XYZ file of C-alpha atoms in Angstrom:
165
model
C -0.391 -0.271 0.031
C 1.288 3.401 -1.017
C 1.107 6.107 1.331
C 2.178 8.961 -1.069
C 0.563 9.602 -4.369
C 2.352 8.406 -7.224
C 5.000 11.315 -8.874
C 4.942 12.876 -5.343
C 8.000 14.094 -3.807
C 8.354 13.960 0.150
C 10.656 16.923 1.175
C 10.039 16.173 4.723
C 8.873 13.161 6.690
C 5.243 13.056 6.937
C 3.885 11.746 10.423
C 2.019 8.992 8.586
C 5.012 7.736 6.605
C 7.072 7.971 9.742
C 4.194 5.477 11.295
C 4.564 3.191 8.790
C 8.894 3.496 8.637
C 8.858 3.391 12.735
C 6.450 -0.101 12.706
C 8.929 -1.685 9.713
C 12.088 -0.605 11.949
C 10.349 -2.189 15.466
C 9.991 -5.525 13.622
C 13.543 -5.567 12.250
C 15.574 -3.777 14.090
C 18.626 -6.003 15.459
C 17.870 -8.941 12.712
C 20.959 -10.117 10.228
C 20.603 -8.081 7.231
C 18.184 -5.872 8.992
C 19.302 -2.898 6.799
C 18.543 -4.471 3.387
C 15.069 -5.889 4.853
C 14.182 -2.588 6.088
C 14.658 -0.996 2.905
C 13.055 -3.620 1.133
C 9.903 -3.251 3.545
C 9.840 0.623 3.480
C 9.983 0.964 -0.417
C 7.252 -1.429 -0.593
C 5.002 0.536 1.609
C 5.756 4.013 0.530
C 7.124 3.321 -3.008
C 10.255 5.025 -2.775
C 12.974 6.099 -0.086
C 13.495 9.745 0.053
C 16.077 11.791 1.174
C 14.241 12.719 4.223
C 13.475 9.040 4.817
C 16.882 7.962 4.020
C 18.311 10.585 6.994
C 15.843 8.871 9.280
C 16.448 5.012 8.265
C 20.248 5.809 8.688
C 19.893 7.114 12.114
C 17.701 4.545 12.905
C 19.656 1.780 11.692
C 22.987 2.983 13.787
C 24.848 3.371 10.022
C 26.585 6.179 8.240
C 24.051 7.828 5.665
C 26.632 7.275 3.363
C 26.537 3.377 3.835
C 22.791 3.590 3.075
C 22.644 5.549 0.322
C 25.869 2.954 -1.457
C 23.376 0.088 -0.975
C 20.162 2.287 -2.098
C 22.197 3.659 -5.654
C 23.967 0.497 -6.028
C 20.951 -2.052 -6.359
C 18.562 -1.352 -9.339
C 15.460 -2.030 -7.310
C 15.545 0.695 -5.375
C 14.077 4.034 -5.767
C 14.844 7.219 -4.432
C 12.527 9.380 -5.769
C 8.494 8.842 -7.118
C 7.754 6.496 -9.932
C 4.635 7.211 -12.657
C 1.279 5.431 -12.509
C 2.414 2.966 -14.913
C 6.240 1.570 -15.269
C 7.400 0.546 -18.721
C 10.554 -1.620 -19.458
C 11.897 -1.932 -22.803
C 13.841 -5.074 -22.853
C 17.171 -4.661 -23.845
C 18.484 -8.501 -23.610
C 20.173 -10.257 -26.498
C 17.357 -11.299 -28.292
C 15.230 -7.653 -27.880
C 18.608 -5.566 -28.571
C 19.666 -7.449 -31.856
C 15.568 -7.439 -33.139
C 15.016 -3.544 -32.543
C 15.440 -3.201 -28.765
C 16.986 0.523 -28.785
C 14.890 1.605 -31.566
C 12.075 0.954 -29.741
C 13.664 2.641 -26.806
C 14.563 5.676 -28.572
C 10.908 5.566 -30.198
C 9.728 5.168 -26.285
C 11.676 8.363 -25.205
C 10.601 10.273 -28.058
C 6.951 9.694 -27.245
C 7.090 10.320 -23.780
C 9.672 12.711 -23.954
C 11.908 11.429 -21.174
C 14.997 9.211 -20.718
C 15.432 6.323 -18.808
C 14.790 6.308 -15.437
C 12.415 9.468 -15.697
C 8.621 9.902 -14.946
C 6.647 11.749 -17.486
C 5.391 15.008 -16.080
C 1.746 14.067 -15.771
C 3.265 11.034 -13.543
C 1.740 8.948 -16.117
C 4.734 6.763 -16.806
C 8.164 5.913 -15.984
C 10.583 4.660 -18.532
C 13.198 1.897 -17.815
C 15.197 -0.396 -19.232
C 15.422 -4.168 -18.150
C 17.976 -7.137 -19.861
C 15.184 -10.059 -20.090
C 11.366 -10.660 -19.146
C 11.665 -14.132 -20.662
C 9.818 -13.523 -23.793
C 12.362 -13.694 -26.125
C 10.445 -15.393 -29.133
C 8.149 -12.276 -28.773
C 11.390 -9.786 -29.577
C 11.299 -7.244 -29.088
C 9.393 -6.788 -25.820
C 8.139 -4.150 -23.905
C 6.572 -4.791 -20.515
C 4.017 -2.065 -18.764
C 3.396 -2.827 -15.327
C 2.680 -6.695 -15.542
C 2.129 -6.870 -19.446
C 4.259 -7.905 -22.049
C 3.684 -6.631 -25.395
C 5.599 -8.847 -28.079
C 6.974 -7.782 -31.347
C 6.333 -4.321 -30.958
C 6.893 -2.219 -34.020
C 8.030 0.856 -32.798
C 5.316 2.722 -35.083
C 2.540 1.318 -32.834
C 3.884 2.285 -29.476
C 1.526 5.239 -28.900
C -1.336 3.066 -29.660
C -0.210 -0.018 -26.870
C 0.428 3.504 -24.283
C -3.317 4.643 -24.507
C -4.459 1.683 -23.088
C -2.411 2.912 -19.795
C -4.791 6.270 -18.061
């Protein structure tokens, strides 16, 4: 359950978010690997881990902020800013790459008006790349949320995106 609406950046630690984080901390402080566990659970709850959340978590976990930030930026699954309502992932695994995956990515960047790992101004889409979604026979593949679109023709990307409000 997201506490923060998609696209809304938390600039200070809101009481309802702090409550959720505190509940996670109470359950997990002192456990082996608590940092990774807490970061994962906070992200699942809030949707991302903002700078104010990072400072609070570093203090509560008794780790340097630089260490926490290092973990957040090392693992690509962690987010430090909000994402759009829909996540658009372009597969650039080998099969998709050789079947025009990069061309598809460029078309998506053009249509959405964003770069990779950015969110559209209306908070509708966040564009990402991934290495393989396991649908190599349908290359090139775009995954929107949990939906896979295969054999995607770059000229048809607008029609595909229109399905997602």
